[in-house]
Short mmCIF file of C-alpha atoms and ligand atoms in Angstrom, two decimals:
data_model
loop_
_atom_site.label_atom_id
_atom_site.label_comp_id
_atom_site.label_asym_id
_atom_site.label_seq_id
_atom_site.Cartn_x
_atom_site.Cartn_y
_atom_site.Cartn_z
CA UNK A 110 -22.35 -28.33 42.06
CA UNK A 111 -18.81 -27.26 40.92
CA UNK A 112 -16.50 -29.10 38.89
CA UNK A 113 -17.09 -33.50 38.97
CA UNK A 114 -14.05 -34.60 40.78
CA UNK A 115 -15.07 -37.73 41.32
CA UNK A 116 -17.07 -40.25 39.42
CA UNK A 117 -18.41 -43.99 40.55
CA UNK A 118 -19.04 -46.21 37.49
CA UNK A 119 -21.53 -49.43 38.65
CA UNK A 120 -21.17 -52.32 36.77
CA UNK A 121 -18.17 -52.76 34.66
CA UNK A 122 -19.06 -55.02 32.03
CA UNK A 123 -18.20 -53.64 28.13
CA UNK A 124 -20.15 -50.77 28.85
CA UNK A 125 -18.99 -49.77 32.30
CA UNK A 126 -15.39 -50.45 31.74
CA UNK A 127 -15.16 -48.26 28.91
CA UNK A 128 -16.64 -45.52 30.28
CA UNK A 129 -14.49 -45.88 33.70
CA UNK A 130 -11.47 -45.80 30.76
CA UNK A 131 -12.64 -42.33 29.83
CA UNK A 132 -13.17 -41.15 32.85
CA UNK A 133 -9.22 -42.39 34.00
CA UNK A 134 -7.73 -41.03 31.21
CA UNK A 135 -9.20 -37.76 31.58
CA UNK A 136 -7.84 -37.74 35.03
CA UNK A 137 -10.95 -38.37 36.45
CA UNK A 138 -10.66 -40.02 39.91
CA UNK A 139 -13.14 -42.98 39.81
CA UNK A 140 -14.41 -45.58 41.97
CA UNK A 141 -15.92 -48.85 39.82
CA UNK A 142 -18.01 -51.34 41.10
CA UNK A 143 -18.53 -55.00 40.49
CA UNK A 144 -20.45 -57.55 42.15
CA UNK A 145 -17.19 -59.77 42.63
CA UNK A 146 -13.94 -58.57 43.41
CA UNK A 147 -12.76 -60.88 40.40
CA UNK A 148 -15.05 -59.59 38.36
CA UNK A 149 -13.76 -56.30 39.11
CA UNK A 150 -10.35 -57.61 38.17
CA UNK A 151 -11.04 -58.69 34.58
CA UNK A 152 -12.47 -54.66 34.45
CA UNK A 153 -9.12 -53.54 35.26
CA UNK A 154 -7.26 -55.74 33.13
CA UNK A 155 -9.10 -55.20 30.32
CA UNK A 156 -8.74 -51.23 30.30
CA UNK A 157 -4.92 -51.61 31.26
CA UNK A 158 -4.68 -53.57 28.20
CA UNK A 159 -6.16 -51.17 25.87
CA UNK A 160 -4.22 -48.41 27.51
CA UNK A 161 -1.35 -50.57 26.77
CA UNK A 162 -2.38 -50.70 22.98
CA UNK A 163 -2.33 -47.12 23.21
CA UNK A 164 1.64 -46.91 24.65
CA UNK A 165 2.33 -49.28 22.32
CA UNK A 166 1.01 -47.34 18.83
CA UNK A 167 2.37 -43.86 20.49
CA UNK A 168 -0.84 -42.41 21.49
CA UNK A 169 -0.20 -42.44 25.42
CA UNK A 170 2.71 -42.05 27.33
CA UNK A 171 3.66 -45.07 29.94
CA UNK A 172 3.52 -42.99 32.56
CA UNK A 173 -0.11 -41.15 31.58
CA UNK A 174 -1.21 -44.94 31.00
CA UNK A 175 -0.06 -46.12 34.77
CA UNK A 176 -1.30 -42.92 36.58
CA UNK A 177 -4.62 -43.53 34.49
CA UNK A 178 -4.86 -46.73 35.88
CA UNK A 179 -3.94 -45.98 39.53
CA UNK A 180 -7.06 -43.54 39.62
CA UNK A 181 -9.29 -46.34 39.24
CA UNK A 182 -10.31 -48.08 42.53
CA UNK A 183 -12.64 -51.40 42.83
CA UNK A 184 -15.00 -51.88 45.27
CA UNK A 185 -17.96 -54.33 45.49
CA UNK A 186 -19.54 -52.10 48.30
CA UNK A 187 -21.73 -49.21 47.14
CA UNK A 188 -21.50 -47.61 49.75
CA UNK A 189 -17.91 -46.18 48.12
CA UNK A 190 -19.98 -43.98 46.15
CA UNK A 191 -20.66 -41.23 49.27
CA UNK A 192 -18.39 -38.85 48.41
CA UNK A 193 -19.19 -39.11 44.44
CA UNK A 194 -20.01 -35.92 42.98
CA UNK A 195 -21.54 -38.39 39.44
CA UNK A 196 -22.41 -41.96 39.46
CA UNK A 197 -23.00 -43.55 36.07
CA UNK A 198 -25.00 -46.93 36.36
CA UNK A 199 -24.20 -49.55 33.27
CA UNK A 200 -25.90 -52.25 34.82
CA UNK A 201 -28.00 -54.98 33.59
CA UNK A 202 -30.77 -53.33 31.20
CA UNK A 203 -33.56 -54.59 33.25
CA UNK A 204 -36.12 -51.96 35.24
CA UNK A 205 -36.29 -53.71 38.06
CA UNK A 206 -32.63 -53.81 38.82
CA UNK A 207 -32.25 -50.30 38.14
CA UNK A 208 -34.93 -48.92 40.25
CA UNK A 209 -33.18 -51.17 43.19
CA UNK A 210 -30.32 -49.30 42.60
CA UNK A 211 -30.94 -45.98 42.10
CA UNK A 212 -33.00 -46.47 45.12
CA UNK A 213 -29.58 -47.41 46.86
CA UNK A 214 -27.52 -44.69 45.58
CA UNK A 215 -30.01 -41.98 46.62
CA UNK A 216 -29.67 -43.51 50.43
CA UNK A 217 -26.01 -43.49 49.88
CA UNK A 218 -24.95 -40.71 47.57
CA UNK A 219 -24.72 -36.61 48.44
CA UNK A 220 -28.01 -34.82 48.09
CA UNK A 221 -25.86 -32.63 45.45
CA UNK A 222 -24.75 -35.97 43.15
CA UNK A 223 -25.73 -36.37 39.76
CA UNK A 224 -27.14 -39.66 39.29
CA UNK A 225 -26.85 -41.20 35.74
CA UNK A 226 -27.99 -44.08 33.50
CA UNK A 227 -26.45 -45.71 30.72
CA UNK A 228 -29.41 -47.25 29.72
CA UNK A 229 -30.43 -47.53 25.80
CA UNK A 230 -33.86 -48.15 25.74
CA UNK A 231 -35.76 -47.77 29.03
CA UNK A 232 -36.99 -45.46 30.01
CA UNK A 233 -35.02 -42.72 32.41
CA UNK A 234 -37.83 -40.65 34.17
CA UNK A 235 -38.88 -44.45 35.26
CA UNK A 236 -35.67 -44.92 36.87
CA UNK A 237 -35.70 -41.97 38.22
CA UNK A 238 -38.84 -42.50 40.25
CA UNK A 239 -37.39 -44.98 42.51
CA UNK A 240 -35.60 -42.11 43.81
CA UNK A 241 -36.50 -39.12 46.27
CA UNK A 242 -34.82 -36.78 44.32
CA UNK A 243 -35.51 -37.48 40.42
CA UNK A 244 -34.68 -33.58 39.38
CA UNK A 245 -30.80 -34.81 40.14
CA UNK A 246 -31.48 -38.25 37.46
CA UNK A 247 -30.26 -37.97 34.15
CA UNK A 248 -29.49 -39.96 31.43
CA UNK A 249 -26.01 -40.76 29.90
CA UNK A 250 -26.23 -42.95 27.10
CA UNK A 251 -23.19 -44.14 25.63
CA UNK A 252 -22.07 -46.23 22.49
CA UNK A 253 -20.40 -49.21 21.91
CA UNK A 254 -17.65 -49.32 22.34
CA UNK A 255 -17.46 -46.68 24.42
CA UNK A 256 -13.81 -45.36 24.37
CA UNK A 257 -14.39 -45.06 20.53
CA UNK A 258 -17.74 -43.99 19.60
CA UNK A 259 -17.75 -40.29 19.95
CA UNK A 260 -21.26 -39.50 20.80
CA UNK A 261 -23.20 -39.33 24.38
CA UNK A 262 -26.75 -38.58 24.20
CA UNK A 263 -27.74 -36.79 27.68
CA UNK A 264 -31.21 -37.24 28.34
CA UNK A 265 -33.34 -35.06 30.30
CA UNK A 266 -36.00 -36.98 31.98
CA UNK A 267 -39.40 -35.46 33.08
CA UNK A 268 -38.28 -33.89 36.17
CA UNK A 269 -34.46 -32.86 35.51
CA UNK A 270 -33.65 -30.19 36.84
CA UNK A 271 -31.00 -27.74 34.23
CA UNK A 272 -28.22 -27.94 36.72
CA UNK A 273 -27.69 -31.68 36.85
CA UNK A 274 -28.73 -32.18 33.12
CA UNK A 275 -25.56 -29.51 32.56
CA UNK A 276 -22.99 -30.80 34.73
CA UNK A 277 -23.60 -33.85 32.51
CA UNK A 278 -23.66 -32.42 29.72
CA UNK A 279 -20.04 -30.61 30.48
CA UNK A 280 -18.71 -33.73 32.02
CA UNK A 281 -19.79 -35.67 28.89
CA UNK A 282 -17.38 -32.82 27.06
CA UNK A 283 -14.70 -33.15 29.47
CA UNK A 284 -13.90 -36.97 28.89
CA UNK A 285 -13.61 -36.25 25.39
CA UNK A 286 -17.06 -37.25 23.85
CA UNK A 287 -19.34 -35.21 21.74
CA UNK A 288 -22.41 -34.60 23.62
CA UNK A 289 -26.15 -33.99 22.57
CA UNK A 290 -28.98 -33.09 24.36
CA UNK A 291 -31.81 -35.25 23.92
CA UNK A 292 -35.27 -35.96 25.88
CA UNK A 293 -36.67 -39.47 27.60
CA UNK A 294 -38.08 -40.79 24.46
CA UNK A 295 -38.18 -44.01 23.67
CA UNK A 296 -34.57 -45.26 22.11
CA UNK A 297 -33.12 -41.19 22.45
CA UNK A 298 -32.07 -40.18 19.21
CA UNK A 299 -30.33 -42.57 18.00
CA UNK A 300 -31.32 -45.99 18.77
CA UNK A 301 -34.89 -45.05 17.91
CA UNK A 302 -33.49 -44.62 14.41
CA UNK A 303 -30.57 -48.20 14.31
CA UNK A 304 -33.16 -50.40 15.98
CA UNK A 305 -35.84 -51.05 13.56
CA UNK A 306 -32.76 -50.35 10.71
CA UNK A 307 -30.74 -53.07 12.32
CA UNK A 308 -33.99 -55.33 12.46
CA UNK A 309 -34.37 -54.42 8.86
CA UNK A 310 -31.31 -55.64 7.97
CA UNK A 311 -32.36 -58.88 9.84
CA UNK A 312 -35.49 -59.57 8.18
CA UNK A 313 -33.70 -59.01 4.81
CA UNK A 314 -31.73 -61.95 5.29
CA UNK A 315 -34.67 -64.05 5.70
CA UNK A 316 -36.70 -62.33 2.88
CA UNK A 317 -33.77 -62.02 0.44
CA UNK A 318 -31.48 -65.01 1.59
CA UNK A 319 -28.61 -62.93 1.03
CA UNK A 320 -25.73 -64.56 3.71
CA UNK A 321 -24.66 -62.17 6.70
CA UNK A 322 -21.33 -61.78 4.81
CA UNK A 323 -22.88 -60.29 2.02
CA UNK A 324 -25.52 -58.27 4.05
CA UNK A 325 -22.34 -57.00 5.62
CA UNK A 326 -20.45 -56.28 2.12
CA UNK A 327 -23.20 -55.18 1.06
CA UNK A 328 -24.10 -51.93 3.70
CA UNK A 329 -20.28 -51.39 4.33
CA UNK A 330 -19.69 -50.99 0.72
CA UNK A 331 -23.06 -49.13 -0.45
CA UNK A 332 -24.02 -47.42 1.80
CA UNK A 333 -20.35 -46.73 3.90
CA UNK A 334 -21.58 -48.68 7.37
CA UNK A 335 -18.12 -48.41 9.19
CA UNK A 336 -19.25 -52.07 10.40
CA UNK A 337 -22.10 -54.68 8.68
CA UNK A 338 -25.19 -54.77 10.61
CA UNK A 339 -24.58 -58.89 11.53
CA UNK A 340 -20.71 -57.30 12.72
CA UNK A 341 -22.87 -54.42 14.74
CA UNK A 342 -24.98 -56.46 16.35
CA UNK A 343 -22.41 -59.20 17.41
CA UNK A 344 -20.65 -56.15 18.99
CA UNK A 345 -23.48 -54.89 20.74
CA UNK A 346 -24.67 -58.45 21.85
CA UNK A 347 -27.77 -60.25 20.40
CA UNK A 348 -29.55 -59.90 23.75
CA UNK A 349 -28.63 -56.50 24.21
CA UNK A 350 -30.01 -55.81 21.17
CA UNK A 351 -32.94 -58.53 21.75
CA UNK A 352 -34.10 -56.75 24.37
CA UNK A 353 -33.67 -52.88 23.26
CA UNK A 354 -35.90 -53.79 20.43
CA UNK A 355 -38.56 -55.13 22.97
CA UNK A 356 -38.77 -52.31 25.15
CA UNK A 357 -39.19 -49.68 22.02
CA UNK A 358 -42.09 -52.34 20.48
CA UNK A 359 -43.84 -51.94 24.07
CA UNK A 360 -43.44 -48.32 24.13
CA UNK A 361 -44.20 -47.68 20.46
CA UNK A 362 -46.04 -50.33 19.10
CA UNK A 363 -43.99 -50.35 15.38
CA UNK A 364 -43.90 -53.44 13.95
CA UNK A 365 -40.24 -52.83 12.84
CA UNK A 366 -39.22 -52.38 16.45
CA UNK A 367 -40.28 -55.66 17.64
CA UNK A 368 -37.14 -58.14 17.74
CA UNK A 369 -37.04 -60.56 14.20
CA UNK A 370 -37.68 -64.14 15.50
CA UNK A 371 -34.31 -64.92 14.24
CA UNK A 372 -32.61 -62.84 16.66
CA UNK A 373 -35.03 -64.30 19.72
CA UNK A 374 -33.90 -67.98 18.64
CA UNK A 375 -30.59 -67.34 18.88
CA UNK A 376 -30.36 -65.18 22.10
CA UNK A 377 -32.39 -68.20 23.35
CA UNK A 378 -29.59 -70.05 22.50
CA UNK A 379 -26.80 -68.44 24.05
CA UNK A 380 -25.15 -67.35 20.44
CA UNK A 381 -25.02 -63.77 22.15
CA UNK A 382 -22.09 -62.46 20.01
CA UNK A 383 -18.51 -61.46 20.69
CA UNK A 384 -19.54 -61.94 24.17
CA UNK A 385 -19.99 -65.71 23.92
CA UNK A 386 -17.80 -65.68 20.73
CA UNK A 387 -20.55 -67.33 18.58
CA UNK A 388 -22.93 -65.31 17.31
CA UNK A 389 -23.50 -64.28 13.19
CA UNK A 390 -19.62 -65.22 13.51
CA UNK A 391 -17.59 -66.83 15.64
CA UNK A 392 -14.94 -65.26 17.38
CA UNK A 393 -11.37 -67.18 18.79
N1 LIG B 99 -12.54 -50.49 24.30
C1 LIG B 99 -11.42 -49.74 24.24
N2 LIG B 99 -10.59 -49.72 23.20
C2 LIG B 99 -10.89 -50.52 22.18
C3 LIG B 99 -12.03 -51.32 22.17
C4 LIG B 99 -12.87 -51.29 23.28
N3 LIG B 99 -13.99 -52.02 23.38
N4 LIG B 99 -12.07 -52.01 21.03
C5 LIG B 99 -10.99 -51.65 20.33
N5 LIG B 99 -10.29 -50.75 21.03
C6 LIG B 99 -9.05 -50.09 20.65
C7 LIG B 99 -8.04 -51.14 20.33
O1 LIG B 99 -6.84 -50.88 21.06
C8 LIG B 99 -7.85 -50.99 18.84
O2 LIG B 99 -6.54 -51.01 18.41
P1 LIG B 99 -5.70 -52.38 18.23
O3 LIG B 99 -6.55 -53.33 17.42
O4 LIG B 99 -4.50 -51.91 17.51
O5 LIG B 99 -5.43 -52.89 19.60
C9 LIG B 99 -8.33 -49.59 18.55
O6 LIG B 99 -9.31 -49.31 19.51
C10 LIG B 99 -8.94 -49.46 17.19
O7 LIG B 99 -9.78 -50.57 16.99
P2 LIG B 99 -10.17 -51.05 15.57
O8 LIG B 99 -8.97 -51.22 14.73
O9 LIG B 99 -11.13 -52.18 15.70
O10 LIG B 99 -10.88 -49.71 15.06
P3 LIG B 99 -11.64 -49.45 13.76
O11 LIG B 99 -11.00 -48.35 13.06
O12 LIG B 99 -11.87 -50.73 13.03
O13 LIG B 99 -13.05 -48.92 14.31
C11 LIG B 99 -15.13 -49.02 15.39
C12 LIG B 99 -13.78 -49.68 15.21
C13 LIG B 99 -14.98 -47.62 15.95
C14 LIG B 99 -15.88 -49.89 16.39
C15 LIG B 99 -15.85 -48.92 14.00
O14 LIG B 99 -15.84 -50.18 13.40
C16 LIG B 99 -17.24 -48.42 14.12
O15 LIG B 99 -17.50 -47.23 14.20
N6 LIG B 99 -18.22 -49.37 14.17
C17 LIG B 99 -19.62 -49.02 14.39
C18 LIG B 99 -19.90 -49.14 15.86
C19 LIG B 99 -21.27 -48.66 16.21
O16 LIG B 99 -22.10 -48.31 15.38
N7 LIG B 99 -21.55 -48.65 17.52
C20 LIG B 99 -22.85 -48.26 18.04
C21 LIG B 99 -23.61 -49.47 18.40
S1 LIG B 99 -25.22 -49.07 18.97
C22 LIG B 99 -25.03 -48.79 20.61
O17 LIG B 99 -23.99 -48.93 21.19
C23 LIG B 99 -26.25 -48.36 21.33
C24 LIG B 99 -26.60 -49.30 22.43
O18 LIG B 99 -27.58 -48.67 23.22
C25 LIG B 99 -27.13 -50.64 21.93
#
């Protein structure tokens, strides 16, 4: 396949609409998906107003931040994704609903597209299998957030073929991340690492009844975290994070991956994070 001229993004949640920002501000034309047109809405609105921020501190034009938004059109149909040339999936980070879908987009998509997953901790040849064509499945792995964190991890899956596993690779480039090449391990690179750290951290509240502000103080000021690890995982979202950890403990068996109780209760009890605004903190 030549150049990616046009991308599909399904699901725009935090994930999703971040990386259908990047793709609109590197004049990417892209087609997002939501189950609800309103839902598709709040996607919009919520990269037009970081755009916005961005007119506003000098770091995009007006008119770069309205023709960035104008290349991003909502559907609830997936059937919009025929002519894509990449579709990036940031749906919910269950197996089941993936497999449904990529077994969708392969009916619906070009024999030539490049299908993708966002997924952190499942795994991507899996996903992959519910296709008929798994050599064109690759993994794109963003962080959160996703217009800020530099790093994409592009993750070749047991039967990806170089080509696709490229043009993701260069498209990764092109929308301004720093992209590394990585196999279908369980947790990539680098969430094999921050799980069981961040579930560390946990369990050291509990053990050393230090208070999540101080946890926080604590690793931003010794050891330079850019965020605390109560902060980090209120970004990411307690059952994000609830259930990354439990699909690396199935795969891998560590005790340190499996998911501190503490973070179970309260995922149980809807304190999800920023997301739900309670969470270590509460948010207005
Ligand atoms: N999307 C787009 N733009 C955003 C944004 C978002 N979600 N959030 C903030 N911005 C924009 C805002 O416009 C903001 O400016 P404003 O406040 O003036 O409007 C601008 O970005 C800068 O925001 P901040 O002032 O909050 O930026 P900081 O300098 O404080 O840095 C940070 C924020 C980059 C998030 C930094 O704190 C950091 O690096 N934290 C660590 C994050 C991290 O480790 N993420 C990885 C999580 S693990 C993961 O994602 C893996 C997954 O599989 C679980």
């Amino acid at each position: 396949m030549g150049e990616v001229r046009t991308v599909g993004v399904v699901g725009l949640g935090a994930m999703g609409a971040g990386i259908a920002q990047l793709c609109v501000e590197a004049g990417v034309d892209t087609v997002g998906r939501e189950v609800t047109a309103d839902l598709g809405e709040t996607a919009r609105d919520r990269i037009g107003h970081f755009l916005t921020r961005k007119v506003e501190k000098g770091q995009l034009e007006q008119a770069a931040r309205d023709e960035a938004v104008g290349r991003l059109t909502l559907t609830t149909e997936l059937d919009a994704f025929a002519d894509c040339d990449l579709v990036i999936e940031a749906i919910v980070e269950e197996l089941g609903p993936k497999q449904e879908l990529f077994a969708e987009l392969d009916r619906i998509c070009r024999p030539d597209a490049v299908l993708a997953t966002n997924t952190s901790a499942l795994s991507v040849t899996e996903i992959a299998s519910a296709t008929t064509r798994p050599e064109r499945v690759v993994g794109m792995h963003f962080f959160n957030p996703a217009p800020l964190m530099p790093l994409v991890e592009i993750v070749r899956a047991e039967l990806t073929a170089d080509e696709p596993f490229e043009t993701a690779f260069t498209f990764g480039g092109r929308i301004g991340k720093t992209p590394i090449r990585c196999h279908d391990t369980p947790g990539f690179v680098v969430n094999r690492v921050l799980i069981p750290l961040l579930n560390d951290c946990i369990r050291v509240l509990d053990e050393s009844r230090v208070t999540p502000e101080d946890l926080d103080t604590g690793m931003k000021n010794g050891a330079g975290w850019p965020m605390g690890p109560c902060e980090l995982i209120d970004l990411v979202g307690i059952d994000i994070h609830v259930h990354a950890s439990e699909a690396l403990y199935e795969a891998l068996r560590e005790p340190r991956m499996a998911a501190p109780p503490r973070l179970v209760r309260m995922a149980q009890a809807g304190l999800l994070g920023r997301k739900t605004k309670r969470g270590f903190y509460t948010y207005d």
